[in-house]
Amino acid sequence: MPSGTFRIYHAVEEPGRPRQVNWGELKVDCLTTGGPTATVTGTLVQATPGGPWEDPVTRKVRMGVSFYVAAKGRGPSRIGLSGATSPGEPLLTRCMAPAPDAPVIGGGYVLRDKGPLR
């Protein structure tokens, strides 16, 4: 079973509003990779104080994140984030995350698999 931590940092900028920054740290319980994709799940253990993930930290919610790393010149890389389940709903299953549907606009990812990405 994989172990370690995973940190996600998300900044949102909307016209006329102050920049909003949220981060969360997950204790990893599953990591899968295949070609240009990866999925990681874990229990949320820390988050931005006063931010939207503070409650899920106290409830020890599992979240899932998926990645698609586009080859150079093949469009944007993308990320998918499950968010946290509401109180009373079942926790997200290990190794499950939504499809990577949101384009990465800044920053980026490097994914290392069993062989080189082409």
Coordinates of C-alpha atoms in Angstrom, one line a residue:
M1 CA 0.0 0.0 0.0
P2 CA 1.4 3.4 -0.9
S3 CA 2.2 5.8 1.9
G4 CA 3.2 9.4 2.2
T5 CA 1.5 12.8 1.9
F6 CA 0.1 14.7 -1.0
R7 CA -0.5 18.5 -1.0
I8 CA -2.8 20.3 -3.3
Y9 CA -2.7 24.1 -3.6
H10 CA -5.6 25.9 -5.4
A11 CA -5.8 29.6 -6.1
V12 CA -8.9 31.3 -7.4
E13 CA -8.9 34.8 -8.9
E14 CA -12.2 36.5 -9.7
P15 CA -12.6 40.0 -11.0
G16 CA -13.4 42.5 -8.2
R17 CA -12.8 39.9 -5.4
P18 CA -9.7 39.2 -3.3
R19 CA -7.6 36.2 -4.4
Q20 CA -8.7 33.1 -2.6
V21 CA -6.1 30.4 -1.8
N22 CA -6.9 27.0 -0.4
W23 CA -4.6 24.1 0.3
G24 CA -5.1 20.6 1.7
E25 CA -2.8 17.8 2.7
L26 CA -3.8 14.2 2.3
K27 CA -2.4 11.1 3.9
V28 CA -2.2 8.9 0.8
D29 CA -3.9 5.5 0.8
C30 CA -3.8 4.7 -2.9
L31 CA -1.8 5.9 -5.9
T32 CA -2.2 4.5 -9.4
T33 CA -0.5 5.6 -12.6
G34 CA -0.9 4.6 -16.3
G35 CA 0.7 6.5 -19.2
P36 CA -0.2 10.2 -18.9
T37 CA -2.7 9.7 -16.0
A38 CA -2.6 9.2 -12.3
T39 CA -5.1 8.9 -9.5
V40 CA -4.4 9.5 -5.8
T41 CA -6.7 9.2 -2.8
G42 CA -6.2 9.9 0.8
T43 CA -7.6 11.2 4.1
L44 CA -7.6 15.0 4.5
V45 CA -5.4 15.7 7.5
Q46 CA -4.6 19.5 7.2
A47 CA -6.2 22.4 5.3
T48 CA -6.2 26.2 5.0
P49 CA -7.3 27.5 8.5
G50 CA -10.8 28.9 8.2
G51 CA -11.0 27.5 4.6
P52 CA -13.7 25.3 3.0
W53 CA -11.9 22.1 3.8
E54 CA -11.5 22.7 7.6
D55 CA -14.7 20.7 8.4
P56 CA -13.6 17.7 6.3
V57 CA -10.3 17.6 8.2
T58 CA -12.2 17.1 11.5
R59 CA -14.4 14.4 9.9
K60 CA -11.3 12.6 8.4
V61 CA -12.8 12.7 4.9
R62 CA -11.2 10.8 2.0
M63 CA -10.7 12.8 -1.2
G64 CA -9.7 11.8 -4.7
V65 CA -7.5 13.6 -7.2
S66 CA -6.9 12.6 -10.8
F67 CA -4.3 14.0 -13.3
Y68 CA -3.9 13.9 -17.0
V69 CA -0.5 15.3 -18.1
A70 CA -0.7 16.3 -21.7
A71 CA 2.3 15.8 -24.0
K72 CA 3.9 18.9 -25.3
G73 CA 1.7 20.5 -27.9
R74 CA -1.3 18.2 -27.1
G75 CA -3.5 20.6 -25.2
P76 CA -3.7 21.5 -21.5
S77 CA -3.0 19.1 -18.7
R78 CA -6.1 18.6 -16.5
I79 CA -7.0 17.7 -12.9
G80 CA -10.1 16.2 -11.3
L81 CA -10.9 16.7 -7.7
S82 CA -13.7 14.8 -5.8
G83 CA -14.2 17.4 -3.1
A84 CA -15.4 16.1 0.3
T85 CA -18.6 14.1 0.9
S86 CA -21.3 15.8 3.0
P87 CA -21.9 14.7 6.6
G88 CA -23.9 11.4 6.7
E89 CA -22.8 10.5 3.1
P90 CA -20.5 7.5 2.6
L91 CA -16.8 8.2 2.3
L92 CA -15.2 8.1 -1.1
T93 CA -13.9 4.6 -2.0
R94 CA -10.1 4.1 -2.0
C95 CA -8.5 4.6 -5.4
M96 CA -11.5 6.4 -6.9
A97 CA -11.4 9.9 -8.3
P98 CA -13.4 11.8 -10.9
A99 CA -12.1 12.2 -14.4
P100 CA -9.5 15.0 -14.8
D101 CA -11.9 17.6 -16.4
A102 CA -10.5 21.0 -15.3
P103 CA -7.7 22.4 -17.3
V104 CA -4.5 23.4 -15.5
I105 CA -4.1 27.2 -16.1
G106 CA -0.9 27.8 -14.2
G107 CA 1.8 25.7 -12.7
G108 CA 1.9 22.1 -13.8
Y109 CA 2.6 18.5 -13.0
V110 CA 5.2 16.0 -13.7
L111 CA 4.2 12.3 -13.8
R112 CA 6.6 9.5 -13.8
D113 CA 5.3 6.1 -14.7
K114 CA 7.0 2.8 -15.6
G115 CA 8.3 4.2 -18.9
P116 CA 8.8 7.5 -20.6
L117 CA 5.7 9.5 -21.6
R118 CA 5.5 10.2 -25.3

